[in-house]
mmCIF file of C-alpha atoms in Angstrom:
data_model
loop_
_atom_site.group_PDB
_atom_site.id
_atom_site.type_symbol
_atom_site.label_atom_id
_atom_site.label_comp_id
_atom_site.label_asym_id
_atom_site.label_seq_id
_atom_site.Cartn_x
_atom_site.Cartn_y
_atom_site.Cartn_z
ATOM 1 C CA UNK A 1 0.000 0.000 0.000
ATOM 2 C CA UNK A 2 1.318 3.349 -1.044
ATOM 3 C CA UNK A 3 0.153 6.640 1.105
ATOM 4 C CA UNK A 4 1.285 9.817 -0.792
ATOM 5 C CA UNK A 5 1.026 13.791 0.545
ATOM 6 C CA UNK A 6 2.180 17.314 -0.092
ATOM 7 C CA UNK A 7 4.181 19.422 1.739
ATOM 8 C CA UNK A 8 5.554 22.588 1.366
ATOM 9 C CA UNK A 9 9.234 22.599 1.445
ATOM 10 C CA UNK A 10 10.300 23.506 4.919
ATOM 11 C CA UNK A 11 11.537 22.154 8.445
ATOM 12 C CA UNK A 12 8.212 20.027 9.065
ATOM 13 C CA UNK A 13 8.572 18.027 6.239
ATOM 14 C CA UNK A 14 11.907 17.200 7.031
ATOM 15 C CA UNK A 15 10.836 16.155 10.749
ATOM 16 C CA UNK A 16 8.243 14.511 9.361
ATOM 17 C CA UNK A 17 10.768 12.238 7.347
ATOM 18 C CA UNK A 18 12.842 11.648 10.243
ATOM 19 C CA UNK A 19 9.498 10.771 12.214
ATOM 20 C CA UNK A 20 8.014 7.805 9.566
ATOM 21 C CA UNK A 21 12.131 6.568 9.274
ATOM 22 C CA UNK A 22 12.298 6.247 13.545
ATOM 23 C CA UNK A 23 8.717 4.625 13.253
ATOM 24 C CA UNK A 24 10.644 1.749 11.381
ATOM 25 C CA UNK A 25 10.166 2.531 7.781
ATOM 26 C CA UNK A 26 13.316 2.294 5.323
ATOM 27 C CA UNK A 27 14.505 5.083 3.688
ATOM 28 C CA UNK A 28 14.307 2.880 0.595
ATOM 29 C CA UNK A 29 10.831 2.903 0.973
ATOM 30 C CA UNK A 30 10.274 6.904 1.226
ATOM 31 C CA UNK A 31 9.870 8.896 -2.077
ATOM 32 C CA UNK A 32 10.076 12.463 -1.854
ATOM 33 C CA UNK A 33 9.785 14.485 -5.080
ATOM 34 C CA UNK A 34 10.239 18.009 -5.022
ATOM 35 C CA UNK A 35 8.420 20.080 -7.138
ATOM 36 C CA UNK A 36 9.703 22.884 -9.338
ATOM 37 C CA UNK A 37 8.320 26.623 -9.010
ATOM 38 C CA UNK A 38 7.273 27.928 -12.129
ATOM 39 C CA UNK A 39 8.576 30.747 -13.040
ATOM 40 C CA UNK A 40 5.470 33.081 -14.044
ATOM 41 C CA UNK A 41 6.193 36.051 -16.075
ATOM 42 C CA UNK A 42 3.790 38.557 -16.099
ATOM 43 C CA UNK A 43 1.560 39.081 -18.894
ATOM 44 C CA UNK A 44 0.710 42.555 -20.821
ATOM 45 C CA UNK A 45 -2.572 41.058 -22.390
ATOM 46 C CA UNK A 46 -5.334 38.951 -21.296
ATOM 47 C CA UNK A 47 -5.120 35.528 -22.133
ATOM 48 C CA UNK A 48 -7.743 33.147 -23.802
ATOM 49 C CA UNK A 49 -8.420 31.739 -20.192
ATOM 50 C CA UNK A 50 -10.791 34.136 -18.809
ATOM 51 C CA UNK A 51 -11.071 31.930 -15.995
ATOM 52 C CA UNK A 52 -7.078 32.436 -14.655
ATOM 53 C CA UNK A 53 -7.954 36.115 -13.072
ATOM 54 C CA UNK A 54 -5.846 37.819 -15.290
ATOM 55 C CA UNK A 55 -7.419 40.325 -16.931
ATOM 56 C CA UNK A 56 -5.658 43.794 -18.267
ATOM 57 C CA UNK A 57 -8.229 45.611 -20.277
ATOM 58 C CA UNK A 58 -10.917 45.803 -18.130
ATOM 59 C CA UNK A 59 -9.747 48.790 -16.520
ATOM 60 C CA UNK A 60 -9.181 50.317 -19.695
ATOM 61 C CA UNK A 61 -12.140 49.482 -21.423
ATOM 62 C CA UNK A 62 -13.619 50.863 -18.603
ATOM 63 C CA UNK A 63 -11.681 54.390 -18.222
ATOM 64 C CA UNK A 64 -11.873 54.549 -21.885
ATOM 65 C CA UNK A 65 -15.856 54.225 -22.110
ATOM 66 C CA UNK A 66 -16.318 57.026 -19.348
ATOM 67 C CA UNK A 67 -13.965 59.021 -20.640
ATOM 68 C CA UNK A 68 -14.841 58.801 -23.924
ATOM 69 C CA UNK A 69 -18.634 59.672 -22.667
ATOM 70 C CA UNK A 70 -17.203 62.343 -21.196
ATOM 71 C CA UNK A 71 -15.804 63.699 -23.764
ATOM 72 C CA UNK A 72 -18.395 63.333 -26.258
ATOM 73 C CA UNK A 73 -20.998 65.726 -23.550
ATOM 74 C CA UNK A 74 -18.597 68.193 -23.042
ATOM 75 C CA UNK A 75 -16.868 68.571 -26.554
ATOM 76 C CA UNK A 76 -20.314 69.846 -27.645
ATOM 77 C CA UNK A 77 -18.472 73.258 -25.636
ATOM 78 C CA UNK A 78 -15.133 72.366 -25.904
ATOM 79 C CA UNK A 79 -13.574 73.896 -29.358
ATOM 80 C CA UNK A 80 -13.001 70.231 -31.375
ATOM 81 C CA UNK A 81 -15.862 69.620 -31.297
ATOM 82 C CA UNK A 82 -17.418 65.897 -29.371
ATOM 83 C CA UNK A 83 -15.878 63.331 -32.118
ATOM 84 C CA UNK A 84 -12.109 64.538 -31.304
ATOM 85 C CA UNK A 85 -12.646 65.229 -27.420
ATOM 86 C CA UNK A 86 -14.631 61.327 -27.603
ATOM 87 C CA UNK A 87 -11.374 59.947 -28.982
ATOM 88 C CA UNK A 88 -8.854 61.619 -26.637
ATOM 89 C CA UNK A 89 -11.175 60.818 -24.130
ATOM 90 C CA UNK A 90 -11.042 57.052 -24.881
ATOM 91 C CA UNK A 91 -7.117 57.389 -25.739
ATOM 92 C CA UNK A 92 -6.466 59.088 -21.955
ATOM 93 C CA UNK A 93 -8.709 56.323 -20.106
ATOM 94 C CA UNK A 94 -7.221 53.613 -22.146
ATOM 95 C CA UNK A 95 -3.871 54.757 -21.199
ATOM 96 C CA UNK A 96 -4.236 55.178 -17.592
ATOM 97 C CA UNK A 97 -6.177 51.981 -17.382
ATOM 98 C CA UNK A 98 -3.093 50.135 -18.797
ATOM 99 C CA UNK A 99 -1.027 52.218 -16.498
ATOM 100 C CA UNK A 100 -2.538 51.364 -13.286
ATOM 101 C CA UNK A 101 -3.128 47.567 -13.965
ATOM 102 C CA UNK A 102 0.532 47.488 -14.873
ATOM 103 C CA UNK A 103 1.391 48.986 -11.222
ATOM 104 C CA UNK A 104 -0.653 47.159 -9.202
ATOM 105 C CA UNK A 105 0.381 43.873 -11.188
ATOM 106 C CA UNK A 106 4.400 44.488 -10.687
ATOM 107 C CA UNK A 107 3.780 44.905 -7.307
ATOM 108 C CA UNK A 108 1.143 41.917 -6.672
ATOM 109 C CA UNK A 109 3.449 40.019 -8.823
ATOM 110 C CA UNK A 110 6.891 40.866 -6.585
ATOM 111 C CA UNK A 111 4.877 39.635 -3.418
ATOM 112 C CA UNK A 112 2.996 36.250 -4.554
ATOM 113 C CA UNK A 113 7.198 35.719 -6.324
ATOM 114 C CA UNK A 114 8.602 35.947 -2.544
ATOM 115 C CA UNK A 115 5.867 33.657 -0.889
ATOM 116 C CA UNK A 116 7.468 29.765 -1.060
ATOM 117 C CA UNK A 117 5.034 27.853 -3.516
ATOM 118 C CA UNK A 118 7.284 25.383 -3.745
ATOM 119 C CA UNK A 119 5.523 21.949 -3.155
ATOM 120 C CA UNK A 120 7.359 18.282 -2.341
ATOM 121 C CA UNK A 121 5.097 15.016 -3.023
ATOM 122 C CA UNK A 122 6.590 12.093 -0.588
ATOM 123 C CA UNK A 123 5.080 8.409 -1.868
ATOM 124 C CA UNK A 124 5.779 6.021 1.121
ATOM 125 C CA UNK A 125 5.251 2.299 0.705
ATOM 126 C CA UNK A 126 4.172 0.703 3.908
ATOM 127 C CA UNK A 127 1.577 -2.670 5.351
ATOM 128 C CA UNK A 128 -1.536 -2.422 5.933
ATOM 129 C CA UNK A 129 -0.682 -1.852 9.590
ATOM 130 C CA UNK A 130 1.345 0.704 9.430
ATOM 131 C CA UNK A 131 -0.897 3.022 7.553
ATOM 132 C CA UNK A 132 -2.565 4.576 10.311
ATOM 133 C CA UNK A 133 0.292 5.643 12.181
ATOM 134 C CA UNK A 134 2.084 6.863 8.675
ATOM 135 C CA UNK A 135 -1.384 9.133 8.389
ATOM 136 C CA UNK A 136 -1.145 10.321 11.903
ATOM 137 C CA UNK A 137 2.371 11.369 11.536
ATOM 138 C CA UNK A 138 1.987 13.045 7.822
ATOM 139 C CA UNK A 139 -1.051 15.360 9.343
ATOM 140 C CA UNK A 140 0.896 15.931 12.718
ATOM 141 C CA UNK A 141 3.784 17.493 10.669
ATOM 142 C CA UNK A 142 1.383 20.113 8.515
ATOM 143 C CA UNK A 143 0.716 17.622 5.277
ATOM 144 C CA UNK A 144 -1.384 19.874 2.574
ATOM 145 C CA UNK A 145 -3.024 16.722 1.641
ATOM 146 C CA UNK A 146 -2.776 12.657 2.023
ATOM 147 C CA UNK A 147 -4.073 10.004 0.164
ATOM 148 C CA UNK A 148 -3.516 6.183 0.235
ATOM 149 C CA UNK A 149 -3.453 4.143 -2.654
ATOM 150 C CA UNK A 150 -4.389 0.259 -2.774
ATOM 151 C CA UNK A 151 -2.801 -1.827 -5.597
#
């Protein structure tokens, strides 16, 4: 029987290793695979997921379109007239939309980039009588997650 969980990569999983090898379990029989952090560069445009909260021109489209209203009332007294003020109206919104996305994005992206993602799966093969006390020690040492698998 095979029990597998996820850990971050830090001091408890570590313990937790030493813990399941002074229970009796050979180190031959511990898997731990560390995960690698993917490197996430930040993206200009939205992407074709909608659903991976990244979206960049909503702001603008937004600023643009009340802007751009904007414009259009008040170029009726404005010397251009409504088309031109409507345009630079859109063009300023657009802009500043772009702008402050960008801003908050470097920043929000510098923070989640110094948080450890980092994950480590550890695949332990162990009886039938063992199990419980593998479980007990995996969730006493912070395990994200444990399964067991039968074969």
């Amino acid at each position: 029987m095979y029990i597998v969980a996820s850990f971050y990569y830090s001091t408890s999983l570590e313990k937790c290793l030493n813990e399941i090898e002074d229970y009796g379990i050979k180190r031959e029989y511990i898997l731990a695979l560390p995960l690698d952090k993917k490197r996430k560069n930040g993206r200009i445009t939205d992407t074709i997921n909608h659903s991976d909260e990244i979206s960049t021109l909503d702001l603008s489209a937004f600023l643009g379109s009340i802007l751009m209203f904007f414009g259009g009332v008040y170029g009726f007294i404005l010397p251009w007239g409504p088309i031109i003020w409507g345009l630079i109206g859109l063009a300023t919104g657009g802009i500043t939309g772009l702008l402050i996305t960008y801003l908050t994005k470097k920043r929000n992206f510098k923070r989640i980039s110094k948080q450890k993602t980092s994950e480590v799966f550890v695949m332990i093969y162990g009886t039938q009588e063992d199990t419980k006390k593998i479980i007990e020690i995996l969730w006493d040492n912070d395990a994200l997650g444990v399964s067991k698998v039968e074969l």
